[in-house]
Protein backbone atom coordinates (compact mmCIF):
# COMPACT_ATOMS: atom_id res chain seq x y z
CA MET A 1 0.00 0.00 0.00
CA ALA A 2 1.34 3.44 -0.92
CA SER A 3 2.24 5.95 1.75
CA GLU A 4 -0.07 8.92 2.23
CA ALA A 5 2.98 11.19 2.31
CA ALA A 6 3.82 10.12 -1.26
CA ALA A 7 0.38 11.10 -2.58
CA PRO A 8 0.43 14.42 -4.48
CA ASP A 9 -1.97 17.28 -3.75
CA ASN A 10 -3.08 17.34 -7.39
CA ALA A 11 -3.01 13.93 -9.04
CA VAL A 12 -3.74 15.31 -12.52
CA VAL A 13 -0.69 17.58 -12.42
CA ASP A 14 1.42 14.75 -11.01
CA ILE A 15 0.39 12.45 -13.87
CA SER A 16 1.53 15.05 -16.40
CA GLU A 17 4.62 16.44 -14.66
CA GLY A 18 5.64 13.88 -12.02
CA ASP A 19 8.49 11.37 -11.95
CA ILE A 20 6.61 9.00 -14.25
CA ARG A 21 4.97 11.10 -16.94
CA PHE A 22 1.85 10.31 -18.90
CA PRO A 23 1.09 13.61 -20.65
CA VAL A 24 -1.82 12.24 -22.71
CA ILE A 25 -3.56 10.81 -19.62
CA GLY A 26 -2.91 14.08 -17.78
CA PHE A 27 -4.36 16.06 -20.69
CA VAL A 28 -7.44 13.84 -20.91
CA SER A 29 -7.93 14.13 -17.13
CA SER A 30 -7.64 17.92 -17.32
CA VAL A 31 -10.17 18.06 -20.15
CA ALA A 32 -12.53 15.83 -18.14
CA VAL A 33 -12.28 18.16 -15.13
CA VAL A 34 -13.02 21.19 -17.32
CA ILE A 35 -16.01 19.43 -18.90
CA ASN A 36 -17.29 18.52 -15.44
CA LEU A 37 -16.99 22.16 -14.36
CA VAL A 38 -18.71 23.37 -17.53
CA PHE A 39 -21.70 21.14 -16.76
CA SER A 40 -21.85 21.30 -12.97
CA THR A 41 -21.17 25.01 -12.35
CA PRO A 42 -24.31 26.23 -14.17
CA LEU A 43 -26.40 23.63 -12.35
CA TYR A 44 -25.22 24.72 -8.91
CA SER A 45 -25.42 28.39 -9.91
CA PHE A 46 -28.96 27.93 -11.19
CA CYS A 47 -30.05 26.32 -7.92
CA LEU A 48 -28.46 29.07 -5.83
CA ILE A 49 -29.82 31.90 -7.95
CA SER A 50 -33.30 30.32 -8.21
CA VAL A 51 -33.59 30.18 -4.43
CA PHE A 52 -32.59 33.86 -4.22
CA GLU A 53 -35.00 34.89 -6.99
CA SER A 54 -37.91 33.05 -5.36
CA THR A 55 -37.70 35.30 -2.29
CA GLY A 56 -39.29 38.32 -4.00
CA SER A 57 -40.47 40.00 -7.18
CA ASP A 58 -38.51 43.26 -7.35
CA THR A 59 -36.18 44.00 -10.28
CA LEU A 60 -33.18 42.42 -8.54
CA ARG A 61 -35.03 39.12 -8.08
CA THR A 62 -36.86 39.10 -11.42
CA PRO A 63 -35.00 36.81 -13.85
CA MET A 64 -33.07 38.41 -16.71
CA THR A 65 -33.61 42.07 -15.83
CA PRO A 66 -30.44 44.17 -16.23
CA LEU A 67 -30.05 44.45 -12.44
CA ASN A 68 -30.53 40.69 -12.06
CA ILE A 69 -27.93 39.95 -14.74
CA PHE A 70 -25.50 42.32 -13.03
CA PHE A 71 -26.17 40.56 -9.72
CA ARG A 72 -25.55 37.13 -11.25
CA ALA A 73 -22.27 38.25 -12.83
CA SER A 74 -21.19 39.95 -9.59
CA LEU A 75 -21.99 36.79 -7.61
CA MET A 76 -19.85 34.65 -9.91
CA LEU A 77 -17.00 37.16 -9.72
CA LEU A 78 -17.27 37.28 -5.93
CA LEU A 79 -17.23 33.48 -5.66
CA SER A 80 -14.18 33.33 -7.94
CA VAL A 81 -12.31 35.92 -5.86
CA VAL A 82 -13.24 34.17 -2.61
CA GLY A 83 -12.10 30.83 -4.00
CA GLU A 84 -8.76 32.32 -5.00
CA GLN A 85 -8.04 34.55 -2.00
CA VAL A 86 -9.46 32.83 1.07
CA PRO A 87 -6.88 30.52 2.64
CA TYR A 88 -7.58 26.79 2.94
CA VAL A 89 -10.69 26.83 0.74
CA ILE A 90 -9.70 23.58 -0.98
CA GLU A 91 -9.08 21.86 2.35
CA LEU A 92 -12.39 23.12 3.78
CA ILE A 93 -14.28 22.00 0.67
CA GLY A 94 -12.67 18.57 1.05
CA LEU A 95 -13.69 18.46 4.70
CA VAL A 96 -17.31 19.43 4.04
CA SER A 97 -17.51 17.17 0.98
CA SER A 98 -16.23 14.16 2.90
CA VAL A 99 -19.20 14.43 5.23
CA PHE A 100 -21.98 15.56 2.91
CA VAL A 101 -21.18 13.27 -0.01
CA CYS A 102 -21.30 10.16 2.18
CA CYS A 103 -24.39 11.32 4.04
CA ASN A 104 -26.34 12.44 0.95
CA ASN A 105 -25.40 9.52 -1.29
CA VAL A 106 -25.17 6.58 1.12
CA LEU A 107 -26.32 7.09 4.69
CA PHE A 108 -29.49 9.18 4.26
CA PRO A 109 -30.95 6.99 1.47
CA ILE A 110 -30.40 3.87 3.59
CA VAL A 111 -32.05 5.50 6.60
CA PHE A 112 -35.00 6.67 4.48
CA VAL A 113 -35.48 3.21 2.95
CA MET A 114 -35.35 1.53 6.33
CA LEU A 115 -37.76 4.03 7.94
CA ALA A 116 -40.19 4.25 5.01
CA PRO A 117 -43.74 3.63 6.23
CA GLY A 118 -45.55 0.69 4.70
CA ARG A 119 -42.52 -0.82 3.02
CA PRO A 120 -42.79 -4.56 2.40
CA PRO A 121 -40.52 -6.91 4.33
CA MET A 122 -37.07 -7.33 2.81
CA PRO A 123 -35.38 -10.64 2.10
CA MET A 124 -32.26 -11.36 4.13
CA SER A 125 -29.99 -10.92 1.07
CA LYS A 126 -31.25 -7.35 0.60
CA LYS A 127 -30.77 -6.59 4.31
CA CYS A 128 -27.21 -7.93 4.07
CA SER A 129 -26.42 -5.80 1.02
CA ILE A 130 -27.86 -2.71 2.73
CA GLY A 131 -25.82 -3.53 5.85
CA ALA A 132 -22.65 -3.93 3.80
CA THR A 133 -23.34 -0.64 2.02
CA LEU A 134 -23.89 1.04 5.37
CA LEU A 135 -20.60 -0.31 6.71
CA ILE A 136 -18.68 0.79 3.62
CA GLY A 137 -20.34 4.23 3.69
CA THR A 138 -19.49 4.66 7.36
CA TYR A 139 -15.90 3.56 6.71
CA VAL A 140 -15.54 6.07 3.86
CA LEU A 141 -17.16 8.80 5.97
CA VAL A 142 -14.88 8.27 8.97
CA PHE A 143 -11.64 7.92 7.05
CA GLY A 144 -12.53 10.60 4.51
CA PHE A 145 -13.26 13.03 7.33
CA ALA A 146 -10.08 12.02 9.19
CA GLY A 147 -8.01 12.44 6.02
CA SER A 148 -9.52 15.86 5.32
CA ILE A 149 -8.87 17.00 8.91
CA SER A 150 -5.31 15.69 8.63
CA THR A 151 -4.74 17.60 5.37
CA LEU A 152 -6.14 20.81 6.87
CA ILE A 153 -3.97 20.48 9.99
CA GLU A 154 -0.87 19.79 7.86
CA LYS A 155 -1.51 22.90 5.74
CA LEU A 156 -2.07 25.00 8.86
CA ALA A 157 1.14 23.67 10.44
CA GLU A 158 3.07 24.23 7.22
CA ASP A 159 1.89 27.83 6.98
CA ARG A 160 2.61 28.36 10.68
CA SER A 161 6.17 27.07 10.32
CA ASN A 162 6.66 29.32 7.28
CA GLN A 163 5.42 32.32 9.29
CA VAL A 164 7.68 31.49 12.24
CA SER A 165 10.75 31.14 10.03
CA ALA A 166 9.88 34.37 8.21
CA SER A 167 9.46 36.27 11.50
CA ARG A 168 12.88 35.08 12.69
CA GLU A 169 14.47 36.55 9.58
CA GLU A 170 12.91 39.98 10.05
CA THR A 171 15.24 42.69 11.24
CA VAL A 172 12.81 45.62 11.28
CA LEU A 173 10.66 46.86 14.15
CA PRO A 174 7.64 44.67 14.95
CA GLY A 175 5.08 47.38 14.09
CA ILE A 176 6.68 47.98 10.72
CA SER A 177 6.89 44.27 9.95
CA THR A 178 3.18 43.83 10.77
CA ALA A 179 2.27 46.71 8.46
CA ALA A 180 4.53 45.26 5.76
CA ARG A 181 2.82 41.86 6.08
CA MET A 182 -0.60 43.51 5.80
CA VAL A 183 0.45 45.38 2.67
CA LYS A 184 1.87 42.17 1.21
CA PHE A 185 -1.35 40.29 2.03
CA MET A 186 -3.58 43.01 0.57
CA GLY A 187 -1.49 43.40 -2.58
């Protein structure tokens, strides 16, 4: 079994540029990710914007008015900036996804099937398959969550050690160095 420390942060980049290179597979993987984003981003955006638009009937919440179009474009720009600038977004998305994907796709459906009123009795083979699915889903949930927490903690520790080593190298007054860090962060 491979070591977790040897696993790259971005497998697609590692396939293309790593020690063992498969540029065609890396290219196909990159194209597949872009296609997935092209299809899934409008779907999620539509759901988010539809919920907002259903809360009222003014010009901002009326579909396809100039103000509504400006709002939609501004929302996408804001989400792009937040995704690029907020630290640890990828790690937090991984953490939230590890819980919600398992719950929404495995655990909740099993619970709903088992608690459904008036459902006919299940044969033992079906109960066993549901039990096995529940065990696998729980396993994935626990270890996916633990792995995501571990990745987040490692990134936090890495950034902390980088900050500590950078502060040791500073030779200016503390107030000036804090202002310089703020300017560097803002710019």
